Short mmCIF file of C-alpha atoms in Angstrom, two decimals:
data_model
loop_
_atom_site.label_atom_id
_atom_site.label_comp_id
_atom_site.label_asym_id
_atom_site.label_seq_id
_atom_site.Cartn_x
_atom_site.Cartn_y
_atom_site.Cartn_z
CA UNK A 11 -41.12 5.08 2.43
CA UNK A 12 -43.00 2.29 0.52
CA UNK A 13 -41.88 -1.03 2.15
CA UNK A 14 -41.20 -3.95 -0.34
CA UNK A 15 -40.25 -7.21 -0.57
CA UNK A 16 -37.01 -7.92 -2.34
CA UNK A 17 -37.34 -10.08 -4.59
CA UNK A 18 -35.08 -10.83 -7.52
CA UNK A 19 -37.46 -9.41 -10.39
CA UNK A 20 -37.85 -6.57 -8.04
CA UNK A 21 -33.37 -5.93 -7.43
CA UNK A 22 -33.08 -6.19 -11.23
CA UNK A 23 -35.72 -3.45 -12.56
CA UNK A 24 -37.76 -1.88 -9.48
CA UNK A 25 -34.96 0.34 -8.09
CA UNK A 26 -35.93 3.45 -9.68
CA UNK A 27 -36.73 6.52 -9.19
CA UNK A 28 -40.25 7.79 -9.70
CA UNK A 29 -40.63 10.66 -12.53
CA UNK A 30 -41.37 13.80 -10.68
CA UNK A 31 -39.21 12.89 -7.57
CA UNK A 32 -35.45 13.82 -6.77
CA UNK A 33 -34.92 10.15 -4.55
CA UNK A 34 -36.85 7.54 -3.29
CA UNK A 35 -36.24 5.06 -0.73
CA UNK A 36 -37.75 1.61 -0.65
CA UNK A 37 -37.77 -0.73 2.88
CA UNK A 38 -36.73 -3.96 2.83
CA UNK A 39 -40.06 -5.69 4.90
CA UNK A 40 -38.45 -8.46 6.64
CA UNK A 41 -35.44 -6.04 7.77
CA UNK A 42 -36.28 -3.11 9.98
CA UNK A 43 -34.04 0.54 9.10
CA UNK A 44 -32.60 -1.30 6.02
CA UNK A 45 -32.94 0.66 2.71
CA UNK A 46 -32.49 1.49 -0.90
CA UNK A 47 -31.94 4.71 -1.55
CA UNK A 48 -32.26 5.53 -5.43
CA UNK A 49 -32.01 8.71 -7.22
CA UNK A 50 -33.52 10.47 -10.33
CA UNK A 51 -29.96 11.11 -11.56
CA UNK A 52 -28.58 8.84 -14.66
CA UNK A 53 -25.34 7.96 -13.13
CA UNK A 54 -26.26 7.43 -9.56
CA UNK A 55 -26.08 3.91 -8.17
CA UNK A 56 -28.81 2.85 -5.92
CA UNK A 57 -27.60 1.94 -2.29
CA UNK A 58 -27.96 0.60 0.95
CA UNK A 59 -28.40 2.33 3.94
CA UNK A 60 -29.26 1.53 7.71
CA UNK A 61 -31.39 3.69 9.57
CA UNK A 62 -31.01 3.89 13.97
CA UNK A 63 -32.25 5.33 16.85
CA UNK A 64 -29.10 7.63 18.58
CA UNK A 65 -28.67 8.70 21.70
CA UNK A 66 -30.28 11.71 21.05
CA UNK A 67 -33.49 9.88 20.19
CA UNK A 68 -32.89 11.05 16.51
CA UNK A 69 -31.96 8.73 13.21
CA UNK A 70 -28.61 8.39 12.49
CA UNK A 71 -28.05 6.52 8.90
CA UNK A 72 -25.14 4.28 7.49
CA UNK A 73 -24.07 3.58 3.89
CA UNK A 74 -23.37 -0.09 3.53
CA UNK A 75 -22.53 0.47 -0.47
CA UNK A 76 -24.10 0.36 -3.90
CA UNK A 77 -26.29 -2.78 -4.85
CA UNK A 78 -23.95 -3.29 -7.23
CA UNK A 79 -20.89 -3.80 -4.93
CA UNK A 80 -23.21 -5.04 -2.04
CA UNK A 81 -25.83 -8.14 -2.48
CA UNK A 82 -29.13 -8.67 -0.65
CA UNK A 83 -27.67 -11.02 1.57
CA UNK A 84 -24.77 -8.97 2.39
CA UNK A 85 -26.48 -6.13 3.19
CA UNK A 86 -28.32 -7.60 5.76
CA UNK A 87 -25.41 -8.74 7.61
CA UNK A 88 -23.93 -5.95 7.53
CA UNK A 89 -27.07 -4.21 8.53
CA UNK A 90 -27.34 -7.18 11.82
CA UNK A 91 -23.76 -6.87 12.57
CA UNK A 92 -24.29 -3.06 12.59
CA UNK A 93 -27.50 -3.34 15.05
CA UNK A 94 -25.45 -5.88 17.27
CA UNK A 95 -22.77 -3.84 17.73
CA UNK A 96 -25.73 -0.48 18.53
CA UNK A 97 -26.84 -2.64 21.30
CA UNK A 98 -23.75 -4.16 22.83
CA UNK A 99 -22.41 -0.15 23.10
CA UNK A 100 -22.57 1.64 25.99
CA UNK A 101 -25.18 4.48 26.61
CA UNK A 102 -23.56 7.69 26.43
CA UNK A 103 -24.83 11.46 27.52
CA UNK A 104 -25.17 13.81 24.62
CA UNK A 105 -22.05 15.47 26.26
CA UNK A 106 -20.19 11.95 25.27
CA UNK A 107 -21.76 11.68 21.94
CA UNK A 108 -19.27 11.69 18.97
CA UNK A 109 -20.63 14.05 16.78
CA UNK A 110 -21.17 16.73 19.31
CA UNK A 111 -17.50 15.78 21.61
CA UNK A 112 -14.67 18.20 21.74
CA UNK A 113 -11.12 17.21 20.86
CA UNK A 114 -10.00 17.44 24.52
CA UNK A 115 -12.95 14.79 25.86
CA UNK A 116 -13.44 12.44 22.71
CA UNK A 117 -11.83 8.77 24.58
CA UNK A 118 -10.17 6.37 21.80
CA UNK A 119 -13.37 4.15 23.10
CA UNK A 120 -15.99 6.44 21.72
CA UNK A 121 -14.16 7.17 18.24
CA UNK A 122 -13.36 3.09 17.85
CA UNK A 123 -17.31 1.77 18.72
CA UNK A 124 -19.13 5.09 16.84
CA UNK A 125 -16.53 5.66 13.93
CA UNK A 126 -13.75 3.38 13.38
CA UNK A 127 -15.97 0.30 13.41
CA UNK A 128 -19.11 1.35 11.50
CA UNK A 129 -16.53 2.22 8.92
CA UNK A 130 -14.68 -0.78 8.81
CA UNK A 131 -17.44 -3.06 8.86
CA UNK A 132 -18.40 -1.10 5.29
CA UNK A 133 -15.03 -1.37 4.06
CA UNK A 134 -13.37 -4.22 5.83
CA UNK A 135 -13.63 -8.17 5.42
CA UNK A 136 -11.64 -8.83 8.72
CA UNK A 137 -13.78 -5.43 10.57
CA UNK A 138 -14.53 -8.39 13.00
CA UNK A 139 -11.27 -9.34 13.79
CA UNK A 140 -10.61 -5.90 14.74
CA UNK A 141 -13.19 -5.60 17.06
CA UNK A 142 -11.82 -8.57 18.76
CA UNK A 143 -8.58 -6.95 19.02
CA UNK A 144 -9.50 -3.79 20.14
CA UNK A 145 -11.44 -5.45 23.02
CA UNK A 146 -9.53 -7.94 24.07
CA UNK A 147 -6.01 -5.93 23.95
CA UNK A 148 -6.14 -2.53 23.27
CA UNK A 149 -9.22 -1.60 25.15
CA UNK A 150 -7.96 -3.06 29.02
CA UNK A 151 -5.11 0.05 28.60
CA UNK A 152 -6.27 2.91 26.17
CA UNK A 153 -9.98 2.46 25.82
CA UNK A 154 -10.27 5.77 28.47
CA UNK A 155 -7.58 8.07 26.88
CA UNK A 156 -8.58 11.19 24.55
CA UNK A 157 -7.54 10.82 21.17
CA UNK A 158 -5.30 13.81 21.58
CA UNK A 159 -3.21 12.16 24.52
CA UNK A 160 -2.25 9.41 23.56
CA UNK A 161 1.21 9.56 23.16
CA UNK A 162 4.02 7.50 21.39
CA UNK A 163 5.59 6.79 24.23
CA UNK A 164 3.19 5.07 25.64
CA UNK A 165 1.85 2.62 22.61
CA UNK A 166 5.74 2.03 22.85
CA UNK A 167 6.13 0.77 26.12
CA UNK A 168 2.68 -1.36 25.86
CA UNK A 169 4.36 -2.78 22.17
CA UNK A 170 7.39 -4.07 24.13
CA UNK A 171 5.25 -5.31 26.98
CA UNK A 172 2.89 -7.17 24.54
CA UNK A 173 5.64 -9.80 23.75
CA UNK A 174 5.48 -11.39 27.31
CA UNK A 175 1.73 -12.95 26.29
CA UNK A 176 1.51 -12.98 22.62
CA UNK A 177 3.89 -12.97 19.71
CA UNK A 178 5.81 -10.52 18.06
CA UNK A 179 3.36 -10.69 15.07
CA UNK A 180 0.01 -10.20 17.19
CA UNK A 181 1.79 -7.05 18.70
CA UNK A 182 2.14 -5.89 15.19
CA UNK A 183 -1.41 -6.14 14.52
CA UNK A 184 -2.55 -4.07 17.59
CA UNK A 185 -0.09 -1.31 16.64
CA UNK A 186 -1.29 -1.49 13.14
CA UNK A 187 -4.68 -1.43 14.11
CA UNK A 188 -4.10 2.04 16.66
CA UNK A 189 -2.05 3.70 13.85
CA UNK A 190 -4.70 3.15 11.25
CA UNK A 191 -7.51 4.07 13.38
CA UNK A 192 -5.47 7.11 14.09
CA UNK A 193 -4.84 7.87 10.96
CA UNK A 194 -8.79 7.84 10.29
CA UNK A 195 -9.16 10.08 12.79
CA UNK A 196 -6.96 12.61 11.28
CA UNK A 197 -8.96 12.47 8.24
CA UNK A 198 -12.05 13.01 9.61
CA UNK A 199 -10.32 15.94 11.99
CA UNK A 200 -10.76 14.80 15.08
CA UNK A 201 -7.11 14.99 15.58
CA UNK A 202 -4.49 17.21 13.89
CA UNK A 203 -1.67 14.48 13.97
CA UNK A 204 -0.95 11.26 14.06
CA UNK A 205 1.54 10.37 16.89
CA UNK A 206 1.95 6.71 15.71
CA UNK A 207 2.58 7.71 11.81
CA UNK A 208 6.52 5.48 11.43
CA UNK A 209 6.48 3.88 14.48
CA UNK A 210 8.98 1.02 14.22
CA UNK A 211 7.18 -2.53 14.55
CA UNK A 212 9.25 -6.22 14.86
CA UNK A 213 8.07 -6.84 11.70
CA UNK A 214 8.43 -10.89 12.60
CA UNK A 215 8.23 -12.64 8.96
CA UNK A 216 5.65 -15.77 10.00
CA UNK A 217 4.13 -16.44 7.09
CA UNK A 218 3.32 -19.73 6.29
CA UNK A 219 3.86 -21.15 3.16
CA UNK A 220 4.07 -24.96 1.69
CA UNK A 221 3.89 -25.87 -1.53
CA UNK A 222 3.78 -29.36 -3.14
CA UNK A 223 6.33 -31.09 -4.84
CA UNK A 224 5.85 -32.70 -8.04
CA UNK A 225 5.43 -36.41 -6.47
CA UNK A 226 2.67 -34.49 -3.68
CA UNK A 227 0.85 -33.04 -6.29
CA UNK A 228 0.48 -36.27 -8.62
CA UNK A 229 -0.53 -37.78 -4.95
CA UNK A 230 -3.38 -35.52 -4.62
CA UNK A 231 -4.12 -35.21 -8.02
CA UNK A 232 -5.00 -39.15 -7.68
CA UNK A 233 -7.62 -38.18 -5.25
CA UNK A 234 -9.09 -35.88 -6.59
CA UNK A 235 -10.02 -37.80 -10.23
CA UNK A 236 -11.05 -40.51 -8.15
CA UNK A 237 -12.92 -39.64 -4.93
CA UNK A 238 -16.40 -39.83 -4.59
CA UNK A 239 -17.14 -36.84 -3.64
CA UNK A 240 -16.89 -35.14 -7.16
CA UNK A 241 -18.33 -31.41 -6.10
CA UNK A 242 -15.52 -30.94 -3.81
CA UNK A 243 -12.75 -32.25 -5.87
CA UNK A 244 -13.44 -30.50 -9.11
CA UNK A 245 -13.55 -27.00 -6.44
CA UNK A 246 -10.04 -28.02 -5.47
CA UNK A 247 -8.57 -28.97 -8.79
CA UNK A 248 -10.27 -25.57 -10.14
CA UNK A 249 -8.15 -23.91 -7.18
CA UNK A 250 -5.22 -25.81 -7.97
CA UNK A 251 -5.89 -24.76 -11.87
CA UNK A 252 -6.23 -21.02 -10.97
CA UNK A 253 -4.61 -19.37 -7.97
CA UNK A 254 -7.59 -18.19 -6.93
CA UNK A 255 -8.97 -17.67 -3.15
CA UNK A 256 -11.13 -20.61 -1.68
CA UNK A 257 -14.01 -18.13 -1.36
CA UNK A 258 -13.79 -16.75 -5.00
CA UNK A 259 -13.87 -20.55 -6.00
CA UNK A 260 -17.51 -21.24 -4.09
CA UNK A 261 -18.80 -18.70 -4.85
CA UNK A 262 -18.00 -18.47 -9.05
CA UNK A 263 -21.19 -18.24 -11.03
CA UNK A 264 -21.19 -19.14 -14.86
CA UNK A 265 -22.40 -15.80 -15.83
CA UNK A 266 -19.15 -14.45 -15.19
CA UNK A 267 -17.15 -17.17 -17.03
CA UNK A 268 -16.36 -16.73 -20.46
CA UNK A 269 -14.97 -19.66 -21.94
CA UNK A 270 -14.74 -18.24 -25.38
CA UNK A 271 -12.26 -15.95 -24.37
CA UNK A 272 -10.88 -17.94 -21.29
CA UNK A 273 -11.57 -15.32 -18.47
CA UNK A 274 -13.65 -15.28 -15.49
CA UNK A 275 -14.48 -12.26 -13.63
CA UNK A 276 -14.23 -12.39 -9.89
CA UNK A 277 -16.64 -9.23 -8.48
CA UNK A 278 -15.21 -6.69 -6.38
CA UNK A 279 -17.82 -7.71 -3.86
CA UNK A 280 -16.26 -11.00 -3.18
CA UNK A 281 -12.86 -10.18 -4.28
CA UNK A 282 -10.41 -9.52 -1.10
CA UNK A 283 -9.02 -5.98 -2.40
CA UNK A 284 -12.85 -5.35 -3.58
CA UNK A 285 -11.53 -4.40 -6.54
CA UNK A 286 -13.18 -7.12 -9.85
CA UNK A 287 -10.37 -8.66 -11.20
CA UNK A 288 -9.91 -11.37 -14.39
CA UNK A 289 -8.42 -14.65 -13.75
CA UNK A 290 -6.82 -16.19 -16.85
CA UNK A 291 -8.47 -19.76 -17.95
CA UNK A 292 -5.96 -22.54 -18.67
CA UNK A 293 -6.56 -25.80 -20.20
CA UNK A 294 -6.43 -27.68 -16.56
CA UNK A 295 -9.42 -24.97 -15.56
CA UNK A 296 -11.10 -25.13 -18.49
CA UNK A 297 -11.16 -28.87 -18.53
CA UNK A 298 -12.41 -28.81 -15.17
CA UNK A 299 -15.90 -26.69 -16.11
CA UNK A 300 -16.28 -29.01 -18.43
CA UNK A 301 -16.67 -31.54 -16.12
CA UNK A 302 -19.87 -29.41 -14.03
CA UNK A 303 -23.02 -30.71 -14.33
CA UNK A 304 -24.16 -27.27 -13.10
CA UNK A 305 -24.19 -25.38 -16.81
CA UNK A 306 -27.58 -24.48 -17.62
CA UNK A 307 -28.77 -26.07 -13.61
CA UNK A 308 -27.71 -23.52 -11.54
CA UNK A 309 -26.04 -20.43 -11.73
CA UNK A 310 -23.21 -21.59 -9.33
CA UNK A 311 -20.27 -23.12 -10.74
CA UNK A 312 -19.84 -25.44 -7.70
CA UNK A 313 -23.52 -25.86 -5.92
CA UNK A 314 -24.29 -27.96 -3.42
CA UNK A 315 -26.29 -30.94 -3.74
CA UNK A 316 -28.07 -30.69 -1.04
CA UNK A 317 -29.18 -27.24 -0.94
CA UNK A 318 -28.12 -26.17 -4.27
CA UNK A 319 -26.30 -22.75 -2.76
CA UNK A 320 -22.58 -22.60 -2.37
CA UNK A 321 -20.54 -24.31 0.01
CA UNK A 322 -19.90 -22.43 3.09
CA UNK A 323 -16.85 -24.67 3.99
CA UNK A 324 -15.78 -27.64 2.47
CA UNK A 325 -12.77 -28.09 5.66
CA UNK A 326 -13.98 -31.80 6.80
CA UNK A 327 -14.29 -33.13 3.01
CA UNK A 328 -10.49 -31.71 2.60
CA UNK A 329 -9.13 -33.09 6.07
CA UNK A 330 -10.25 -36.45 4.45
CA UNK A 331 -8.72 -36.15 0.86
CA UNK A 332 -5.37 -34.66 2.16
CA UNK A 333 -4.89 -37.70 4.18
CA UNK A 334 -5.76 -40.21 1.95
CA UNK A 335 -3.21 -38.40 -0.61
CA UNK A 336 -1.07 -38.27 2.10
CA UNK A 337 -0.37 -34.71 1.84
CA UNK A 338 -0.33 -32.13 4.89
CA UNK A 339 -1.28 -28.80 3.64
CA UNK A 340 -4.04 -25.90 3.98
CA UNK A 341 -6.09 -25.28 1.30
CA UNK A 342 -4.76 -21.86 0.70
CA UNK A 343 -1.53 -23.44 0.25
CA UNK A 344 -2.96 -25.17 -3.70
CA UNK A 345 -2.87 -21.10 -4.32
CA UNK A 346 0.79 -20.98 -3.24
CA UNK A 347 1.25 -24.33 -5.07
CA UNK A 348 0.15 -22.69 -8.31
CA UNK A 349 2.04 -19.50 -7.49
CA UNK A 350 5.33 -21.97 -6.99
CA UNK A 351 5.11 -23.54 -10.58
CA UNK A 352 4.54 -19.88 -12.16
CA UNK A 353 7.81 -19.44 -10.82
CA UNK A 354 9.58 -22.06 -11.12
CA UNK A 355 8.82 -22.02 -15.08
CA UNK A 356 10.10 -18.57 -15.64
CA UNK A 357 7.11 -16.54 -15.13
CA UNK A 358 8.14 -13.26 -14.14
CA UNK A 359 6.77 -12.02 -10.57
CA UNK A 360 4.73 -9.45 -12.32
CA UNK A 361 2.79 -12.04 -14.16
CA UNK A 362 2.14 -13.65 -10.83
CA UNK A 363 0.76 -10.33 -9.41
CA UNK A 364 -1.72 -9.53 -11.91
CA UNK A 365 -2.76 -13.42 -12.05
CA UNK A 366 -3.13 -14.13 -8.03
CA UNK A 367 -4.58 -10.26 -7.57
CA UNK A 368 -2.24 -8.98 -5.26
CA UNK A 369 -2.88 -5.46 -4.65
CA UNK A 370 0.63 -5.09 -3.34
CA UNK A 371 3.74 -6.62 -5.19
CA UNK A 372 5.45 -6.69 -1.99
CA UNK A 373 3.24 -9.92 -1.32
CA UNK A 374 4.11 -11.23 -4.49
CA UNK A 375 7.81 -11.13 -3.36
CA UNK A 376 7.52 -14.33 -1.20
CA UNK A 377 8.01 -15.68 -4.46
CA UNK A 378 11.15 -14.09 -5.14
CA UNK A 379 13.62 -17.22 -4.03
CA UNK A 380 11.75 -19.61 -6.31
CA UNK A 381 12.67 -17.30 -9.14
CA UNK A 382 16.18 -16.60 -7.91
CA UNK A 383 16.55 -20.61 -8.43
CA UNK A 384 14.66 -20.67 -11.69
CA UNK A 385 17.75 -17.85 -12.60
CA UNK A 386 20.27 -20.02 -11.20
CA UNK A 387 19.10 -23.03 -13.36
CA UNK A 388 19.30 -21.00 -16.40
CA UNK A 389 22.76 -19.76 -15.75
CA UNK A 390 23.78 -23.33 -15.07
CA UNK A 391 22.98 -23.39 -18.96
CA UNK A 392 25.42 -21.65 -19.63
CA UNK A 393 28.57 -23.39 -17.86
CA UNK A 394 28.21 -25.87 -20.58
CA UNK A 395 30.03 -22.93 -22.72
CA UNK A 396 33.08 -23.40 -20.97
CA UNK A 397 32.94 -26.78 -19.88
CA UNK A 398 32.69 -27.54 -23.82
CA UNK A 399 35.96 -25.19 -24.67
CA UNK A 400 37.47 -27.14 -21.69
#
């Protein structure tokens, strides 16, 4: 396995395949078990694996995705996150081993640290957050009970008793979080059933949502023309322009903004469905790019001047602009902000869908009672009709 250092001239034309071979796989140096695995077919993608040590003393290997879904960067921390989690797990017999465990002896422990979270930490943003709550909540009561007894019952009686130290919502998520690994489980036929599949949840609606009024918004929009710190206003006025998610905004490069046709792509790799999506352009947006500096500097729309990568957070410049606007909101809430003048304007709620990028449109229906009173407004139009004949 020729080792190699990855380098960007290397990622964009020395993953191939030699003539003569059926695959090659090529090391990353400073990243030990981390690989690309390419093949001599046309339409195969090259991608990442991870390479470790069993319990068996044999290799075991993970696919972390295609390196076209999956950067350098990623890949590695999925690749560390991966090793951490290999360490931190208990040493198990071969008898324990998941691949060679019978139905009857395979614990919801062993299936959740050598299945369920391998997978989600390939498929999931939040794969740490259910790590957290399989440990800290789930794990105390079923961590020692086979797959194939755990019963309905049970996860029934520890749902009710839940409530007494968390919320109804957090009880939610634990249930959600058994059924779906569950439901994994009967997919990859460890289990024949899923005992969970309907079970009832409280279904608590705690969402929180604010929007800005029009006097908030011409607050903050004060701000942000004026502040000082430009970088980080024209991010949140590009937000504010957009709908989109704080992380698509950081991380927006120019080569995926056309400005021609008034798109910009957002990857599936750092989309939250993972699915690329197109984000329509308005003239607020589009006024705001031309207001970068970073056209032609960097390929960042929004770079940081100090190390000329994205922002990881920007949380202590907005604590300071929200308060000097005089606004108290989250920055997620400029998404619901933009959602709420959609709305309120007559845009139907599938236009808001396919603009914010839900994947469900049952999200999208938190929106509903703005348009319910952008329908009300337009049948007040029409009581002038009789008020006139009055």
């Amino acid at each position: 396995m020729p080792v190699m250092t990855f380098t960007p001239a290397f990622m964009a034309s020395g993953l191939v395949c030699p003539p003569g071979k059926t695959k090659i796989e090529y090391s990353v140096a400073d990243e030990p078990g981390l690989f690309v695995e390419c093949r001599a077919s046309v339409t195969a993608v090259p991608a990442w694996y991870l390479r470790q040590k069993n319990d068996k003393g044999t290799n075991s290997y993970t696919k972390l995705g295609t390196i076209k879904d999956v950067t350098l960067a990623q890949a590695r921390k999925q690749a560390r996150q991966l090793k951490a989690a290999h360490v931190l797990a208990p040493k198990r017999s071969i008898s324990e081993t998941s691949t060679k465990a019978s139905l009857d002896s395979m614990t919801l422990d062993v299936f959740m640290r050598e299945h369920y979270m391998p997978h989600a930490i390939s498929h999931k943003r939040s794969a740490k957050k259910d790590e957290q709550l399989y440990r800290l909540h789930l794990a105390p009561t079923f961590k020692d009970m086979p797959l194939n007894a755990i019963s309905r019952r049970e996860v029934e009686v520890f749902h009710r008793a839940f409530l007494q130290k968390q919320s109804p919502a957090s009880a939610d998520h634990c249930i959600k979080l058994m059924r779906r690994a569950l439901n994994l489980a009967v997919q990859w036929e460890f289990i024949e059933k899923n005992v969970l599949k309907g079970i009832k949840l409280f279904m608590v609606d705690n969402q929180v949502e604010n929007y800005l009024d029009e006097m908030q918004l011409e607050q903050l929009l004060h701000v942000l023309r004026t502040d000082r710190n430009r970088t980080v206003c024209l991010i949140l006025m590009f937000l504010l322009s957009t709908g989109a998610r704080l992380n698509e905004g950081l991380t927006a490069t120019w080569k995926n903004i056309n400005i021609e046709r008034g798109m910009w792509k957002v990857e599936a790799s750092l989309s939250k469905s993972k699915k690329p999506r197109s984000i329509p352009l308005n003239d607020s947006a589009l006024w705001v790019l031309e207001q970068l500096e970073s056209q032609g500097q960097s390929q960042y729309l929004f770079p940081s001047p100090v190390t000329g990568k994205p922002y990881t957070a920007i949380t202590r410049a907005w604590y300071r602009l929200r308060k000097k606007a005089g606004v108290n909101i989250r920055i997620h809430d400029l998404r619901h902000t933009f959602a709420s003048f959609l709305v309120s304007r007559g845009r139907s709620l599938f236009e808001v869908q396919q603009i914010l990028g839900h994947s469900d449109p049952k999200v999208t229906m938190r929106y509903a009672h703005l348009s319910s009173k952008a329908l009300q407004e337009a049948a007040n139009a029409g009581s002038m009709i009789v008020r006139k004949a009055a």
